[in-house]
mmCIF file of C-alpha atoms in Angstrom:
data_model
loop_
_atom_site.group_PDB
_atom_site.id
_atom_site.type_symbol
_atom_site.label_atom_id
_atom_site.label_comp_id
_atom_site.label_asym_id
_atom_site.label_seq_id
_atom_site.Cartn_x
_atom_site.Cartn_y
_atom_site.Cartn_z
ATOM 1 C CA UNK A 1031 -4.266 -15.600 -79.832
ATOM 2 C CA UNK A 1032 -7.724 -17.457 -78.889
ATOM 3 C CA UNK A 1033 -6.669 -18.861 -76.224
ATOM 4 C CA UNK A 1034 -3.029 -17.859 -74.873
ATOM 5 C CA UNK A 1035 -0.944 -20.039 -72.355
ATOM 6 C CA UNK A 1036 -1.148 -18.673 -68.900
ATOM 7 C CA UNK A 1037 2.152 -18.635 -67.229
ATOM 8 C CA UNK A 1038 3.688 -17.949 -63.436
ATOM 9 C CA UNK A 1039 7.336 -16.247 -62.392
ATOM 10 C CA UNK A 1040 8.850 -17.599 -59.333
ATOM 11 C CA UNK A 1041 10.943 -14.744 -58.339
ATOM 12 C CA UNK A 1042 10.138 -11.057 -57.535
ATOM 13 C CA UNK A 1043 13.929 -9.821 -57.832
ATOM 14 C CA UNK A 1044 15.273 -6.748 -59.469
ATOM 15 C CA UNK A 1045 15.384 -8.577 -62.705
ATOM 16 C CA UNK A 1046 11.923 -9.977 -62.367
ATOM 17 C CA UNK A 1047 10.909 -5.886 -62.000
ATOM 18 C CA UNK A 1048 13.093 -4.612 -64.397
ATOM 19 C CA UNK A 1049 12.830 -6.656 -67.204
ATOM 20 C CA UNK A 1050 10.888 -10.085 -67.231
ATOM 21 C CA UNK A 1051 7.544 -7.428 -66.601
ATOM 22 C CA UNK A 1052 8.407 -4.997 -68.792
ATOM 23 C CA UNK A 1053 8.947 -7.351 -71.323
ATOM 24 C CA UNK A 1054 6.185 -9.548 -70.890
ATOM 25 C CA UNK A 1055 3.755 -6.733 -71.128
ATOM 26 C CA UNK A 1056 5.656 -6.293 -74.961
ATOM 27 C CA UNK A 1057 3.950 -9.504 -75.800
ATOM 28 C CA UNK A 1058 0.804 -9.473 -73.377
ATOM 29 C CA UNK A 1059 -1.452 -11.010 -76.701
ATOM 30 C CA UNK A 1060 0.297 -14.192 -76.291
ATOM 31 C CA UNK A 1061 0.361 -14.863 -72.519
ATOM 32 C CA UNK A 1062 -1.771 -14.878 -69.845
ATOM 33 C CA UNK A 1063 0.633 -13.705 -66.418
ATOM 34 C CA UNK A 1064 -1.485 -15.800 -63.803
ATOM 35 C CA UNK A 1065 0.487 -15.980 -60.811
ATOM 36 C CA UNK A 1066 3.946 -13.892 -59.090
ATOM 37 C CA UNK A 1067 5.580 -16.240 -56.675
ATOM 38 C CA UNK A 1068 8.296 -15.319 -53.902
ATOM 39 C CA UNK A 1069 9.279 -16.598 -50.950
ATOM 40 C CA UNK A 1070 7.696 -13.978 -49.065
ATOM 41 C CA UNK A 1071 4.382 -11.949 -49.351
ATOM 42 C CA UNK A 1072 6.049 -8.351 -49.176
ATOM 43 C CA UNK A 1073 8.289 -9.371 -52.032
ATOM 44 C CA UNK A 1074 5.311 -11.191 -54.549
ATOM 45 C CA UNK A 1075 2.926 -8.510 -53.545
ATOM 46 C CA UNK A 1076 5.479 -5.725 -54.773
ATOM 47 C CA UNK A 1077 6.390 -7.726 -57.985
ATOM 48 C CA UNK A 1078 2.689 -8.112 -58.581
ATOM 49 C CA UNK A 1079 1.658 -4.663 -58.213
ATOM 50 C CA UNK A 1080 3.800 -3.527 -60.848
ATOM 51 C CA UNK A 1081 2.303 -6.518 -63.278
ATOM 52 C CA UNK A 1082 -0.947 -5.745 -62.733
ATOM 53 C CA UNK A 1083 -0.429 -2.290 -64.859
ATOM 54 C CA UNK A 1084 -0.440 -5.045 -67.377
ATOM 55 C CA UNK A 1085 -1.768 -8.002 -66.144
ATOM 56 C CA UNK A 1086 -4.600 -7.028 -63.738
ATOM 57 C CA UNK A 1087 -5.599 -10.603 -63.001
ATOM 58 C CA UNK A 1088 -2.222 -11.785 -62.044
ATOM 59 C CA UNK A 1089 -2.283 -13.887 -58.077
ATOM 60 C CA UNK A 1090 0.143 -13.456 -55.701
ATOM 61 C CA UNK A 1091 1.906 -16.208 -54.406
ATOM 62 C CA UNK A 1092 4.012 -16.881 -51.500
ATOM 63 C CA UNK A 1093 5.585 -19.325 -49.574
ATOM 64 C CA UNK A 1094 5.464 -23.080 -49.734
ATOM 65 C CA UNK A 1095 1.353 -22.780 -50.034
ATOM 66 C CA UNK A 1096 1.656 -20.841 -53.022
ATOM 67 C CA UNK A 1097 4.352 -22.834 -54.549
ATOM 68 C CA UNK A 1098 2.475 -25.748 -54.192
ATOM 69 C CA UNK A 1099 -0.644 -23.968 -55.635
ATOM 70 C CA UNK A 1100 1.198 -23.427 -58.933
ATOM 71 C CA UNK A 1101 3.167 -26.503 -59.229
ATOM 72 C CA UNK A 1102 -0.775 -27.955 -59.144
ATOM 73 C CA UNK A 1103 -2.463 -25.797 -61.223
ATOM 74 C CA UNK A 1104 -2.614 -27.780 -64.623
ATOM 75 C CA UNK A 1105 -4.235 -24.336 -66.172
ATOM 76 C CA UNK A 1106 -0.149 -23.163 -65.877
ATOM 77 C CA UNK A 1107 1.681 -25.073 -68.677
ATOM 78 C CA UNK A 1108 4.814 -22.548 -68.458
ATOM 79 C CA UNK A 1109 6.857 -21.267 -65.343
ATOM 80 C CA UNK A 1110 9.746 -18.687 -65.499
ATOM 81 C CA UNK A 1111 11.843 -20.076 -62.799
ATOM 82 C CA UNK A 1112 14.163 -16.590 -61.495
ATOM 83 C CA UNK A 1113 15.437 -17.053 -58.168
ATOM 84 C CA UNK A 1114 18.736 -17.369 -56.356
ATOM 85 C CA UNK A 1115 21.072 -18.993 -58.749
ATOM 86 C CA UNK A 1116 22.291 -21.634 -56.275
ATOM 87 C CA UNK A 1117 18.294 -22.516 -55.804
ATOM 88 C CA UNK A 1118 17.281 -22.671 -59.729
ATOM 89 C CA UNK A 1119 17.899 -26.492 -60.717
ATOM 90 C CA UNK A 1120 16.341 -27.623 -57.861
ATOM 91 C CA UNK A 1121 13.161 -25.984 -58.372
ATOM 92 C CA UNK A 1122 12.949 -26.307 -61.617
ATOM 93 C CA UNK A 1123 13.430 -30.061 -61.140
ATOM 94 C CA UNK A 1124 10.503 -29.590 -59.314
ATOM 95 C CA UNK A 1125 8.385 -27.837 -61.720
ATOM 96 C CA UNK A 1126 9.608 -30.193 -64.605
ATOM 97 C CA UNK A 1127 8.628 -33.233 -62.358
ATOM 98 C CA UNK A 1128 4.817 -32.400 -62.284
ATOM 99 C CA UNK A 1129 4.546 -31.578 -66.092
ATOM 100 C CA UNK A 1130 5.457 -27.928 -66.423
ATOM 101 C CA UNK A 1131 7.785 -26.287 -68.982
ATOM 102 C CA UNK A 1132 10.478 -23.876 -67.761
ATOM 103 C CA UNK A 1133 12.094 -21.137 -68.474
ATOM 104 C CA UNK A 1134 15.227 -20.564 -66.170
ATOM 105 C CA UNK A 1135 17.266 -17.739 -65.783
ATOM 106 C CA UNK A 1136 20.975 -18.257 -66.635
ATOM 107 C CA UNK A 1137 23.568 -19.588 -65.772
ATOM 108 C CA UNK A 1138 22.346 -22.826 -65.789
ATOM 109 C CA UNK A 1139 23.672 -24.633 -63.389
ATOM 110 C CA UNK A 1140 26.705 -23.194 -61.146
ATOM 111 C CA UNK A 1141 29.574 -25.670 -61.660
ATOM 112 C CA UNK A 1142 29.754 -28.723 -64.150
ATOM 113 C CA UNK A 1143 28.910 -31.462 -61.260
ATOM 114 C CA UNK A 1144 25.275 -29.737 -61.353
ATOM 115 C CA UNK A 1145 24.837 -29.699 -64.791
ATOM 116 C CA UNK A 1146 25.345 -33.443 -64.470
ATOM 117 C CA UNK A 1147 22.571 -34.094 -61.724
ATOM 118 C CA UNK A 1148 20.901 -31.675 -62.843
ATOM 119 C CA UNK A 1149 20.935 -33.702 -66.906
ATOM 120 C CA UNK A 1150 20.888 -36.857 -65.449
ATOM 121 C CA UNK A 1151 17.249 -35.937 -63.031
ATOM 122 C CA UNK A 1152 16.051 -34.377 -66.180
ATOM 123 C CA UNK A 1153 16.283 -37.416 -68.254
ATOM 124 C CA UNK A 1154 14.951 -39.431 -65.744
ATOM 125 C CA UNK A 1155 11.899 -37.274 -65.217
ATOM 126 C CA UNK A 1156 11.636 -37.081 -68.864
ATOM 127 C CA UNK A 1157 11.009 -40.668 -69.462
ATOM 128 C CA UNK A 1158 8.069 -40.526 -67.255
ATOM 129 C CA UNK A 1159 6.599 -38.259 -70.375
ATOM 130 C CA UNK A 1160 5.135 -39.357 -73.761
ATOM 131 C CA UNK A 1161 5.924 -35.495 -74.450
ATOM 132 C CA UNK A 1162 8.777 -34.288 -72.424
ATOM 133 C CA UNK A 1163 8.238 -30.978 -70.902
ATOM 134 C CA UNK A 1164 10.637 -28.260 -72.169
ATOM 135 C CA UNK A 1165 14.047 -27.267 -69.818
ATOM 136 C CA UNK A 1166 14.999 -23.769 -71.068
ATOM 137 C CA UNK A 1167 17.214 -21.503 -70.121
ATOM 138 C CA UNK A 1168 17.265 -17.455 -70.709
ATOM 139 C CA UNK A 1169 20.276 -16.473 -72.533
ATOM 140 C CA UNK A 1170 19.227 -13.790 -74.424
ATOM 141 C CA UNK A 1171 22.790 -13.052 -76.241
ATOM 142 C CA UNK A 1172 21.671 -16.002 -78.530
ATOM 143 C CA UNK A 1173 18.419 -14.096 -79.391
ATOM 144 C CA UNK A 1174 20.122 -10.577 -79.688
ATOM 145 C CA UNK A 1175 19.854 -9.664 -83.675
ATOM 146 C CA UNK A 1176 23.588 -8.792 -83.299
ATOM 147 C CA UNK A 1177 24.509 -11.990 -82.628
ATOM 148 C CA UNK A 1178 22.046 -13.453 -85.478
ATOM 149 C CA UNK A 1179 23.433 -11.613 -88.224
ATOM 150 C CA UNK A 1180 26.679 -11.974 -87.200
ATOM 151 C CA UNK A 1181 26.493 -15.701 -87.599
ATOM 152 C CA UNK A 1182 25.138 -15.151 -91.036
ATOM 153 C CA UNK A 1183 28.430 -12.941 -91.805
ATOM 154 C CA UNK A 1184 31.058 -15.013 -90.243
ATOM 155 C CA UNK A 1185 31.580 -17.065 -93.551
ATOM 156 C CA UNK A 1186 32.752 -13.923 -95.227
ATOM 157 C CA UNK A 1187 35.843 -13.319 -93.125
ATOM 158 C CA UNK A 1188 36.855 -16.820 -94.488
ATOM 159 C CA UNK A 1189 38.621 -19.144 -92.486
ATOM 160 C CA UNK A 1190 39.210 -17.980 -88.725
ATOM 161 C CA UNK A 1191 42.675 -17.138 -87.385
ATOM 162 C CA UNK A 1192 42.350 -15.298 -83.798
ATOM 163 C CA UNK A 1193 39.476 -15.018 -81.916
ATOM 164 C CA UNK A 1194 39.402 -12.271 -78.974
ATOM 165 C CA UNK A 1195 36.858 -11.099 -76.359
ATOM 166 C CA UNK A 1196 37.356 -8.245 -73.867
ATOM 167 C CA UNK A 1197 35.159 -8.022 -71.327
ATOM 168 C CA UNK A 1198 36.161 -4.917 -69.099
ATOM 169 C CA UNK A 1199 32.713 -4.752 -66.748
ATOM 170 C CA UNK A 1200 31.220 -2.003 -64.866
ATOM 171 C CA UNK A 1201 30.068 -4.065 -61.609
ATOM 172 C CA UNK A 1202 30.493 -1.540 -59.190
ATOM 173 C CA UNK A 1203 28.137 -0.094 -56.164
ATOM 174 C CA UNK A 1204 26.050 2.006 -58.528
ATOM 175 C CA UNK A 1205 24.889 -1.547 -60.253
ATOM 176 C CA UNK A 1206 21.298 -2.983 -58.942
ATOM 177 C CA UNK A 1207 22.749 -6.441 -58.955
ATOM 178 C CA UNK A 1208 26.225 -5.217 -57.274
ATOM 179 C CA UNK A 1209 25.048 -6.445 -53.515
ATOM 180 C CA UNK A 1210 23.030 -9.154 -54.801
ATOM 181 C CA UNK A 1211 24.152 -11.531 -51.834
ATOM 182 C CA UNK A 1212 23.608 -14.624 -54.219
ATOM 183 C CA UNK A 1213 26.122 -13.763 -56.311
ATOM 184 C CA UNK A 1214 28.655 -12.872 -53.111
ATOM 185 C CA UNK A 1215 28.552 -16.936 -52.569
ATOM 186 C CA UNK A 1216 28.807 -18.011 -55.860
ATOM 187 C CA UNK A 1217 31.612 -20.125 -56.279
ATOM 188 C CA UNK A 1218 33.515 -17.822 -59.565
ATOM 189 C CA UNK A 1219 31.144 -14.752 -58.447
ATOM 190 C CA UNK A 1220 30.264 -12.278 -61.006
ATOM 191 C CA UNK A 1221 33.171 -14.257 -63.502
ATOM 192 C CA UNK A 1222 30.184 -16.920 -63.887
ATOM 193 C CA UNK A 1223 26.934 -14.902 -63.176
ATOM 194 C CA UNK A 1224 28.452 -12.352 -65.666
ATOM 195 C CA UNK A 1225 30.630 -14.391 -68.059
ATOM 196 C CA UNK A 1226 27.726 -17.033 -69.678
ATOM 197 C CA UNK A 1227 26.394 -13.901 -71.410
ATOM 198 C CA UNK A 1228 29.797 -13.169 -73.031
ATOM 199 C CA UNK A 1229 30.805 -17.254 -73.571
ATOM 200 C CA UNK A 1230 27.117 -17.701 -75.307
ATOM 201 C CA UNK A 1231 27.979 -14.836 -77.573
ATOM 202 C CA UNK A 1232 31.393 -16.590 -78.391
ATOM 203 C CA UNK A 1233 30.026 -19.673 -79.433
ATOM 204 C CA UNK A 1234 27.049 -18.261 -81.222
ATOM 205 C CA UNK A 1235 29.466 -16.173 -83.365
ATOM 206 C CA UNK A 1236 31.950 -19.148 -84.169
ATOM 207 C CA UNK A 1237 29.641 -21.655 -84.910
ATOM 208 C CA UNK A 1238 31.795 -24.345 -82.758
ATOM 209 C CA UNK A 1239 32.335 -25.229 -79.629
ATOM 210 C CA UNK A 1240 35.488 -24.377 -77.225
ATOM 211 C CA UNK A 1241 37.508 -27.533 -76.451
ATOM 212 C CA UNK A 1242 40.301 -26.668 -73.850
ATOM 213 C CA UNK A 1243 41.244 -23.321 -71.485
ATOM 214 C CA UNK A 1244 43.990 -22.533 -69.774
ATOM 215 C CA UNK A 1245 43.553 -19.489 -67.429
ATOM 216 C CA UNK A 1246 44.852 -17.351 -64.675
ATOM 217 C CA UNK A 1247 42.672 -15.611 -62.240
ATOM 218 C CA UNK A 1248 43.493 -12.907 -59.593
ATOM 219 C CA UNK A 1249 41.886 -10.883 -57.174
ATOM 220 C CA UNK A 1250 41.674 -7.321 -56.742
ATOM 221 C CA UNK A 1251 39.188 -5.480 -55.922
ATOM 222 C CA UNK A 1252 37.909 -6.361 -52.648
ATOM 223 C CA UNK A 1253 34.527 -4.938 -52.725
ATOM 224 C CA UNK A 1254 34.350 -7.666 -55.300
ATOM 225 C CA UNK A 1255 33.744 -11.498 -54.596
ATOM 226 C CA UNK A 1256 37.470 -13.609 -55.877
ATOM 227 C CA UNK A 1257 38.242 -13.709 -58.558
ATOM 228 C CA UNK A 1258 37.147 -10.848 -60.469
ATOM 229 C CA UNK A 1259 40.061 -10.884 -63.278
ATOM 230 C CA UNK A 1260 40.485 -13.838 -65.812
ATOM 231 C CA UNK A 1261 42.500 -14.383 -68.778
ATOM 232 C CA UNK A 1262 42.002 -17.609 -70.733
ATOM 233 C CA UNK A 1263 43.693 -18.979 -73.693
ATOM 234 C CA UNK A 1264 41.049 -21.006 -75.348
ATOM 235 C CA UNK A 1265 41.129 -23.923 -78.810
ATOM 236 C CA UNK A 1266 38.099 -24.107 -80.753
ATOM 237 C CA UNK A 1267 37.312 -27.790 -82.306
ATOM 238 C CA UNK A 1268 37.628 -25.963 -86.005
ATOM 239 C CA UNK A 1269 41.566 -25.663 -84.516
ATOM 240 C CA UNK A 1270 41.449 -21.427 -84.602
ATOM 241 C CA UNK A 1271 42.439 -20.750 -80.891
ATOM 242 C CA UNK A 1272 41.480 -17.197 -79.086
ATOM 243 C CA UNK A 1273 41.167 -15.306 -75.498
ATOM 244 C CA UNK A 1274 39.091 -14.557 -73.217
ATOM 245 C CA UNK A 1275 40.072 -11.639 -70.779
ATOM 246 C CA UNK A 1276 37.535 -10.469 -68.273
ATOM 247 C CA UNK A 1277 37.490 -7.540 -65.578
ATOM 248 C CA UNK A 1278 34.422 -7.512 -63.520
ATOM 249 C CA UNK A 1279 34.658 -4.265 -62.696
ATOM 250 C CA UNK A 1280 36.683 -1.383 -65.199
ATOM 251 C CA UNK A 1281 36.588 2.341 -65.082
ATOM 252 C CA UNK A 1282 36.417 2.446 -68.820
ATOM 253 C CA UNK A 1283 33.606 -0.235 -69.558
ATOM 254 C CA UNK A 1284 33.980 -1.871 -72.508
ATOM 255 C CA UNK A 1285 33.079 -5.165 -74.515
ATOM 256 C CA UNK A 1286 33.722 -6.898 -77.938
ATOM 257 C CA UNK A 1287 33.979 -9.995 -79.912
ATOM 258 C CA UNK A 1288 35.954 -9.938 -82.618
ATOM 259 C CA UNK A 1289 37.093 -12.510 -84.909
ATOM 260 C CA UNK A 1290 40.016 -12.152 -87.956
ATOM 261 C CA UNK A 1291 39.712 -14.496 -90.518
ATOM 262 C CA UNK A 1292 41.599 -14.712 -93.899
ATOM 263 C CA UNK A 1293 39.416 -12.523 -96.276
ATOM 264 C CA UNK A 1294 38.635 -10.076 -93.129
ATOM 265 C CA UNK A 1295 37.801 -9.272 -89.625
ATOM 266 C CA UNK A 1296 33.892 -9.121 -87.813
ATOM 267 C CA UNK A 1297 33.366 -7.218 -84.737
ATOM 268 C CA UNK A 1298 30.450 -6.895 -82.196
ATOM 269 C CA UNK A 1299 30.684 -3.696 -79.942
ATOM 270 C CA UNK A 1300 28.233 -3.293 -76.719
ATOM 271 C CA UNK A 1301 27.619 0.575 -77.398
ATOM 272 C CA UNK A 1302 24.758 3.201 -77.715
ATOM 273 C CA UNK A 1303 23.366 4.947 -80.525
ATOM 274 C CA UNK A 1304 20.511 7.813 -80.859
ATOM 275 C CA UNK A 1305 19.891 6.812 -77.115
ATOM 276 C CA UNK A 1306 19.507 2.890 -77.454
ATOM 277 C CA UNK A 1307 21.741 0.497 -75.811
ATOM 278 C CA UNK A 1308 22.965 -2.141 -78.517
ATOM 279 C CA UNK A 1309 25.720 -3.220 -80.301
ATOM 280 C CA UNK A 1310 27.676 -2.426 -83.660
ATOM 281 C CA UNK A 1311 28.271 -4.826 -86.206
ATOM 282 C CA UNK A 1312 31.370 -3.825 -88.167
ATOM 283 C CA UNK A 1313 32.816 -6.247 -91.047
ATOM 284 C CA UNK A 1314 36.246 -5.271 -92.624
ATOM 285 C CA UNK A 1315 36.793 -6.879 -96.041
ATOM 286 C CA UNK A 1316 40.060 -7.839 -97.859
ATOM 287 C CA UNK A 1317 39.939 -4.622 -100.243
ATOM 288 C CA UNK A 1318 39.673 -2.154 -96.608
ATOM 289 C CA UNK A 1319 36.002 -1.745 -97.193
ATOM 290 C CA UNK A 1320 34.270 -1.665 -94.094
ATOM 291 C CA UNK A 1321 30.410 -2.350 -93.334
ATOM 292 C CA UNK A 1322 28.792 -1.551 -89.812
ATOM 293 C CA UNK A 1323 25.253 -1.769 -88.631
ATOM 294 C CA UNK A 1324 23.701 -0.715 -85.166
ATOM 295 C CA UNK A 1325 21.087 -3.502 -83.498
ATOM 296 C CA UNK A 1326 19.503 -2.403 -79.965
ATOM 297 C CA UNK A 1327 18.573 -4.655 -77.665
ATOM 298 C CA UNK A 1328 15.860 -7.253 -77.810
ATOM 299 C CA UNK A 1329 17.123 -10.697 -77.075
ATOM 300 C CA UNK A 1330 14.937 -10.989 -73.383
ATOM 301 C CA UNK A 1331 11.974 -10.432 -75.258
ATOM 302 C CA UNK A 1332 12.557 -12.253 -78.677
ATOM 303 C CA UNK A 1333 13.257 -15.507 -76.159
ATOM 304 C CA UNK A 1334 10.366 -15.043 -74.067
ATOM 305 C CA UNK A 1335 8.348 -15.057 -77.032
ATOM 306 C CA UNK A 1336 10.317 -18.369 -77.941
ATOM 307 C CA UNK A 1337 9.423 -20.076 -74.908
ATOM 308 C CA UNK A 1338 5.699 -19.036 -75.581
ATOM 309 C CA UNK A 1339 5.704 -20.338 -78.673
ATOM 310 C CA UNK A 1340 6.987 -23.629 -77.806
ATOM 311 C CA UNK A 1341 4.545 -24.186 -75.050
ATOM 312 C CA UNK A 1342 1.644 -22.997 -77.324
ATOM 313 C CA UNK A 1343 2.177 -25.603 -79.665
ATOM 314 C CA UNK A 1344 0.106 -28.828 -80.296
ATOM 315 C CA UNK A 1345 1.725 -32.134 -80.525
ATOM 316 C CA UNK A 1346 4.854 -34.559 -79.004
ATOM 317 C CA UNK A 1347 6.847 -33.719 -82.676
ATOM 318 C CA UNK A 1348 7.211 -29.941 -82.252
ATOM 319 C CA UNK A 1349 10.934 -28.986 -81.964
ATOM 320 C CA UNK A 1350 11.613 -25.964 -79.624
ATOM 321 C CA UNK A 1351 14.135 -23.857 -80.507
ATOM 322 C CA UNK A 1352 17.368 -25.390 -79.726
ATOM 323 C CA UNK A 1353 18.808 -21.582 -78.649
ATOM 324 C CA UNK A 1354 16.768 -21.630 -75.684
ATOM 325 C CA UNK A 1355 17.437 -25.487 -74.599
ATOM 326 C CA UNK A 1356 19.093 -26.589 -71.308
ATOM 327 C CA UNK A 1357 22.282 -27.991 -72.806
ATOM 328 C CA UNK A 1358 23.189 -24.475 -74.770
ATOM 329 C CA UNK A 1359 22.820 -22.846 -71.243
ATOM 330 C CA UNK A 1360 24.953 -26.142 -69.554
ATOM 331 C CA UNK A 1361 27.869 -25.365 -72.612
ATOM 332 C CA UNK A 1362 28.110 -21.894 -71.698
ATOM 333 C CA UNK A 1363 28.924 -22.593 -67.945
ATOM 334 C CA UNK A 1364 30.643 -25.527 -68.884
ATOM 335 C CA UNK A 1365 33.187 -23.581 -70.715
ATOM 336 C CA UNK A 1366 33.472 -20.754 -67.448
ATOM 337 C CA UNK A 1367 33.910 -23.963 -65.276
ATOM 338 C CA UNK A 1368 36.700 -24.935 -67.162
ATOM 339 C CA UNK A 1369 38.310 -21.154 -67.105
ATOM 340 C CA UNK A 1370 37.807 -21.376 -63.123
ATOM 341 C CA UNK A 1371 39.370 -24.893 -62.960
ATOM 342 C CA UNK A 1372 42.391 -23.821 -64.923
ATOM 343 C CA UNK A 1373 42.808 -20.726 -63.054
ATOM 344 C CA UNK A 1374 43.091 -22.857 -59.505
ATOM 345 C CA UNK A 1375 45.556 -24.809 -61.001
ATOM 346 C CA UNK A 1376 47.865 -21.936 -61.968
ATOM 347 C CA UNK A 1377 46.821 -22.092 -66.158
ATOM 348 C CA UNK A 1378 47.422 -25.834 -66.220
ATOM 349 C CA UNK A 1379 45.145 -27.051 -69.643
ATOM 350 C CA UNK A 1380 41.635 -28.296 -69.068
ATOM 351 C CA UNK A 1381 39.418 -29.742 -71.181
ATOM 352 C CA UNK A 1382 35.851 -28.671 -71.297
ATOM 353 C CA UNK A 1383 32.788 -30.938 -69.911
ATOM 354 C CA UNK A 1384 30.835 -32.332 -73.431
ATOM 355 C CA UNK A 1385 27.434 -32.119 -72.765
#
């Protein structure tokens, strides 16, 4: 690329080392990295020594001085926004407020009153734009090729009649993210932090949205912020209802969608094969045949390269990807909100937000 968009990362987290760097460096011909922010300068300067393997221009940034030296930097069209979840709208407000496009880290809001300020600020900042800057948020299930081809395949199982996913987690003490102290105050805890991932997958695969919930919730393991068990009745608008069950924490991890319709059944399977963590495909036909294919990872990075893309291009009439947009990531939560709701109230129904 002649002349590639130069971006900044707020945030200098695990994830931030782990796998926005490593998978920014994938596509290093289409970015610049300019700038690592944090709120302190032990934290950006350790983020940024590990980018500069790749990016050896990248500035460190700290602090409000540093904040405000990217949110005024007009040579930055793009900011990755990864902080604290309960800090994320707000700053990327912020960012969105002087002009920038963002890229925030899921979930997208953390309950269903903040996806409404956080919609309705948006809008209002938007009309102050001939070309409204882009509000993204990093769900990567929607970009995994699992979860691609599976939508492609879901019309051969004919019309749906049960719809499961099992989510039985492996957050435990030998997890980076396990004492992330964030999370600890989350209202839902790891159930939301965790469960968007699994609730984006859903609705990718069905092609619909979920309409209503009714849940319990309990609390076991104590090392764990409540509640770390959910089980959730849920109705799809195409009328096909399904469940949700998720453990945070399992000593036999293990996760799947899978979806029985009248001419078959699709699964997706979080697994490994020939060393790669992925997932397996598997579609069962009505004559027992039986079809399975094995895609690894590489949703962070095909969405990264998304939200390049889209602030790369010229004009007020290009259309960014609608996987990557604010409202998918405020549907997701929206969905867990409901769950959470419902399980309060002892399984009574809710109906989920609209957005």
């Amino acid at each position: 690329m002649a002349n590639p968009p130069q971006i900044a990362i707020l945030g200098a987290g695990t994830f931030v080392k782990t796998q926005y760097i490593p998978r920014l460096a994938e596509i290093s011909d289409l970015l610049v990295l300019k700038a690592i922010w944090s709120r302190t300068e032990a934290s950006a300067r350790g983020a940024v020594e590990l980018a500069r393997k790749y990016f050896p221009t990248v500035e460190c940034k700290w602090g409000d001085a540093g904040l405000d030296d990217i949110i005024q930097d007009n040579s930055i069209p793009g900011v990755a926004v990864v902080l604290a979840g309960q800090a994320q709208v707000d700053m990327s407000l912020k960012l969105l407020k002087a002009g920038k496009h963002v890229l925030q880290e899921k979930p997208a809001a953390a309950s269903r009153s903040e996806l409404e300020y956080a919609l309705s600020n948006y809008n209002s900042i938007s009309a102050n734009f001939l070309s409204k800057p882009l509000w993204a948020v990093a769900e990567n299930y929607r970009f995994e090729p699992a979860f691609v081809e599976s939508k492609n395949l879901i019309a051969d199982i004919g019309d749906m009649m049960s719809v499961q996913v099992i989510v039985e987690g492996s957050m435990n003490s030998s997890n980076p993210y396990f004492s992330s102290s964030w999370r600890r105050d989350f209202t839902g805890g790891f159930i939301l932090d965790m469960g968007v991932h699994f609730i984006a997958g859903l609705r990718m695969l069905v092609g619909c949205e979920v309409v209503s919930v009714s849940a319990t919730t309990s609390y076991v393991d104590k090392s764990l912020p409540p509640p770390d068990n959910i089980s959730s009745l849920f109705q799809l608008e195409n009328g096909c209802s399904g469940v949700f069950v998720m453990v945070v924490s399992s000593r036999s991890p293990r996760i799947f969608w899978r979806v029985v319709g009248l001419k078959g059944t699709l699964q997706i399977e979080r697994g490994n094969q020939d060393g790669k963590h992925g997932y397996l495909v598997s579609l069962s036909d009505a004559n027992g045949q039986n079809k399975c294919s094995f895609y690894p990872f590489s949703g962070v990075t095909e969405e990264l390269k998304t939200f390049i893309d889209a602030i790369s291009a010229k004009g007020s009439d290009y259309k960014a990807d609608a996987r990557i947009s604010f409202v998918e990531g405020a549907r997701d939560v929206a969905v867990l909100d409901a769950m959470l709701e419902s399980g309060a109230k002892h399984g009574a129904p809710v109906q989920v937000k609209r957005f």
